[in-house]
């Protein structure tokens, strides 16, 4: 007989999201309400919207949300971060200092939001160019996806969502904490 393979703990759960989406999500659909528009051109079906699936992961945060991204110009993602803070989730955001003040950036709104703590890289020669988030310290969101409207609708982007992989998630957690201290 063959050897028995023993695995400690549950296997990691992973899924991939790919962009661009066909359309931005309908605001009513994001609220879980029926759309009243007769000919709405926005997306209503979460199974066909990578953004809606990403927003659901952020919406699942109950204790912590750590976001480390180059820029945030997608209002729906900024709204999801703000909603997490309103749910009393500890929210920390690290972003690029130059992008934080660029036209269309949602970073200044996040900085004014109670419950959101924000830091920037203070680097003129280099960019804080990471694109990852940690949800409750147990789920990793990472990939090529910039948190922008162009990434949602125009660019070919990817996001991997991983949970149940403490080694990998621990490495990203250590990187976030290292940057958080460095940019204090």
Coordinates of C-alpha atoms in Angstrom, one line a residue:
X1 CA 0.0 0.0 0.0
X2 CA 1.0 3.6 -0.6
X3 CA 2.1 6.0 2.1
X4 CA -0.5 8.1 3.8
X5 CA -0.1 11.9 3.3
X6 CA -0.9 13.9 6.4
X7 CA -1.8 17.5 6.1
X8 CA -1.9 19.7 9.2
X9 CA -4.9 22.0 9.1
X10 CA -7.3 22.8 6.3
X11 CA -6.1 23.3 2.8
X12 CA -5.8 27.0 1.6
X13 CA -8.9 28.4 -0.1
X14 CA -8.0 30.4 -3.2
X15 CA -9.9 32.1 -6.0
X16 CA -9.0 34.4 -8.8
X17 CA -10.8 37.5 -10.1
X18 CA -10.1 38.9 -13.5
X19 CA -10.8 42.4 -14.9
X20 CA -12.0 44.4 -16.8
X21 CA -15.6 44.1 -15.7
X22 CA -18.4 44.8 -18.2
X23 CA -19.8 47.6 -16.1
X24 CA -19.6 49.2 -12.7
X25 CA -22.0 47.8 -10.2
X26 CA -25.5 49.2 -9.8
X27 CA -25.6 51.2 -6.5
X28 CA -28.9 49.5 -5.6
X29 CA -27.4 46.1 -6.2
X30 CA -24.5 47.0 -3.8
X31 CA -27.1 47.8 -1.2
X32 CA -28.9 44.5 -1.8
X33 CA -31.9 46.3 -3.1
X34 CA -33.8 45.9 -6.4
X35 CA -32.9 48.3 -9.1
X36 CA -35.8 50.7 -10.1
X37 CA -34.3 51.7 -13.4
X38 CA -36.0 50.3 -16.4
X39 CA -32.9 50.1 -18.6
X40 CA -30.1 50.1 -16.1
X41 CA -26.7 49.6 -17.8
X42 CA -24.9 48.9 -14.5
X43 CA -24.0 45.3 -13.3
X44 CA -26.5 43.6 -11.0
X45 CA -25.1 40.1 -10.9
X46 CA -22.2 39.6 -8.5
X47 CA -21.2 36.4 -10.2
X48 CA -20.4 38.4 -13.3
X49 CA -18.7 41.3 -11.5
X50 CA -15.1 40.9 -10.1
X51 CA -15.5 44.2 -8.4
X52 CA -18.7 43.1 -6.6
X53 CA -16.9 39.9 -5.4
X54 CA -13.9 42.0 -4.2
X55 CA -16.3 44.4 -2.4
X56 CA -17.9 41.4 -0.7
X57 CA -14.5 40.2 0.7
X58 CA -13.8 43.7 2.1
X59 CA -17.4 43.7 3.4
X60 CA -16.7 40.5 5.3
X61 CA -14.0 42.2 7.5
X62 CA -15.0 42.1 11.2
X63 CA -11.9 43.0 13.1
X64 CA -9.2 44.4 10.8
X65 CA -8.7 45.7 7.3
X66 CA -5.1 46.5 6.3
X67 CA -4.8 48.0 2.8
X68 CA -1.5 48.6 1.1
X69 CA -2.0 50.0 -2.5
X70 CA -0.4 52.5 -4.9
X71 CA -3.6 54.5 -5.2
X72 CA -7.4 54.5 -4.6
X73 CA -9.6 56.2 -7.1
X74 CA -12.5 53.7 -7.3
X75 CA -15.3 55.3 -5.2
X76 CA -16.9 51.9 -4.6
X77 CA -13.7 50.6 -3.0
X78 CA -13.2 53.7 -0.9
X79 CA -16.9 53.4 0.2
X80 CA -16.2 49.8 1.2
X81 CA -13.2 50.9 3.3
X82 CA -15.3 53.6 5.0
X83 CA -18.1 51.2 5.6
X84 CA -15.6 48.8 7.4
X85 CA -14.5 51.7 9.6
X86 CA -18.2 52.5 10.4
X87 CA -18.6 48.8 11.5
X88 CA -15.8 49.4 14.0
X89 CA -13.3 47.4 12.0
X90 CA -9.7 48.7 12.6
X91 CA -8.8 50.1 9.2
X92 CA -5.2 51.0 8.2
X93 CA -4.2 52.2 4.8
X94 CA -0.8 52.7 3.3
X95 CA -0.5 54.4 -0.1
X96 CA 1.8 56.4 -2.3
X97 CA 2.2 60.0 -1.1
X98 CA 2.2 61.5 -4.6
X99 CA -0.8 59.5 -5.7
X100 CA -2.7 60.4 -2.5
X101 CA -3.0 64.0 -3.7
X102 CA -3.6 63.3 -7.4
X103 CA -6.8 64.3 -9.1
X104 CA -9.6 61.8 -8.4
X105 CA -7.9 60.3 -5.4
X106 CA -10.2 59.1 -2.6
X107 CA -7.3 59.1 -0.1
X108 CA -8.1 62.5 1.4
X109 CA -11.6 61.4 2.1
X110 CA -10.3 58.2 3.7
X111 CA -7.9 60.3 5.8
X112 CA -10.9 62.4 7.1
X113 CA -12.9 59.3 8.0
X114 CA -13.1 58.4 11.7
X115 CA -11.6 54.9 12.2
X116 CA -9.3 55.0 9.2
X117 CA -5.7 55.5 9.9
X118 CA -3.6 56.4 6.9
X119 CA 0.1 56.5 6.1
X120 CA 2.0 57.4 3.0
X121 CA 5.5 56.5 1.9
X122 CA 7.2 59.9 1.9
X123 CA 9.4 58.8 -1.0
X124 CA 10.1 61.2 -3.9
X125 CA 12.3 58.8 -5.9
X126 CA 10.3 55.7 -5.5
X127 CA 6.6 54.7 -5.3
X128 CA 4.8 52.6 -2.7
X129 CA 3.6 50.2 -5.5
X130 CA 2.2 47.2 -3.6
X131 CA -1.3 46.1 -4.3
X132 CA -2.5 44.0 -1.4
X133 CA -5.0 43.9 1.5
X134 CA -5.4 41.8 4.6
X135 CA -8.9 41.0 5.9
X136 CA -9.1 40.0 9.6
X137 CA -5.5 38.8 9.3
X138 CA -6.8 35.6 7.7
X139 CA -7.5 36.5 4.1
X140 CA -5.1 38.0 1.6
X141 CA -6.2 40.0 -1.5
X142 CA -3.3 40.6 -3.9
X143 CA -2.5 40.9 -7.6
X144 CA -1.9 43.4 -10.4
X145 CA -5.1 45.3 -9.7
X146 CA -4.8 49.0 -8.9
X147 CA -7.7 50.2 -6.8
X148 CA -8.9 52.5 -9.6
X149 CA -11.9 52.8 -11.9
X150 CA -9.7 52.2 -14.9
X151 CA -8.5 48.9 -13.4
X152 CA -12.2 47.9 -13.0
X153 CA -13.4 48.9 -16.5
X154 CA -10.4 49.2 -18.8
X155 CA -7.3 47.3 -17.8
X156 CA -6.6 43.6 -17.9
X157 CA -6.0 42.9 -14.2
X158 CA -6.1 40.1 -11.7
X159 CA -6.7 39.6 -8.0
X160 CA -6.0 36.4 -6.0
X161 CA -8.0 35.9 -2.8
X162 CA -6.3 33.5 -0.4
X163 CA -7.4 32.3 3.0
X164 CA -6.2 29.3 5.1
X165 CA -2.6 29.9 4.2
X166 CA -1.0 31.2 7.4
X167 CA 2.6 31.1 6.1
X168 CA 1.9 33.3 3.0
X169 CA -0.5 35.6 4.9
X170 CA 2.0 35.9 7.7
X171 CA 4.6 37.2 5.2
X172 CA 2.3 39.8 3.9
X173 CA 1.3 40.8 7.4
X174 CA 5.0 41.2 8.3
X175 CA 5.5 43.4 5.2
X176 CA 2.5 45.5 6.1
X177 CA 3.8 46.0 9.7
X178 CA 7.3 46.8 8.5
X179 CA 6.0 49.5 6.2
X180 CA 3.5 50.8 8.8
X181 CA 6.5 51.3 11.2
X182 CA 8.7 52.8 8.4
X183 CA 6.1 55.4 7.4
X184 CA 5.2 56.5 10.9

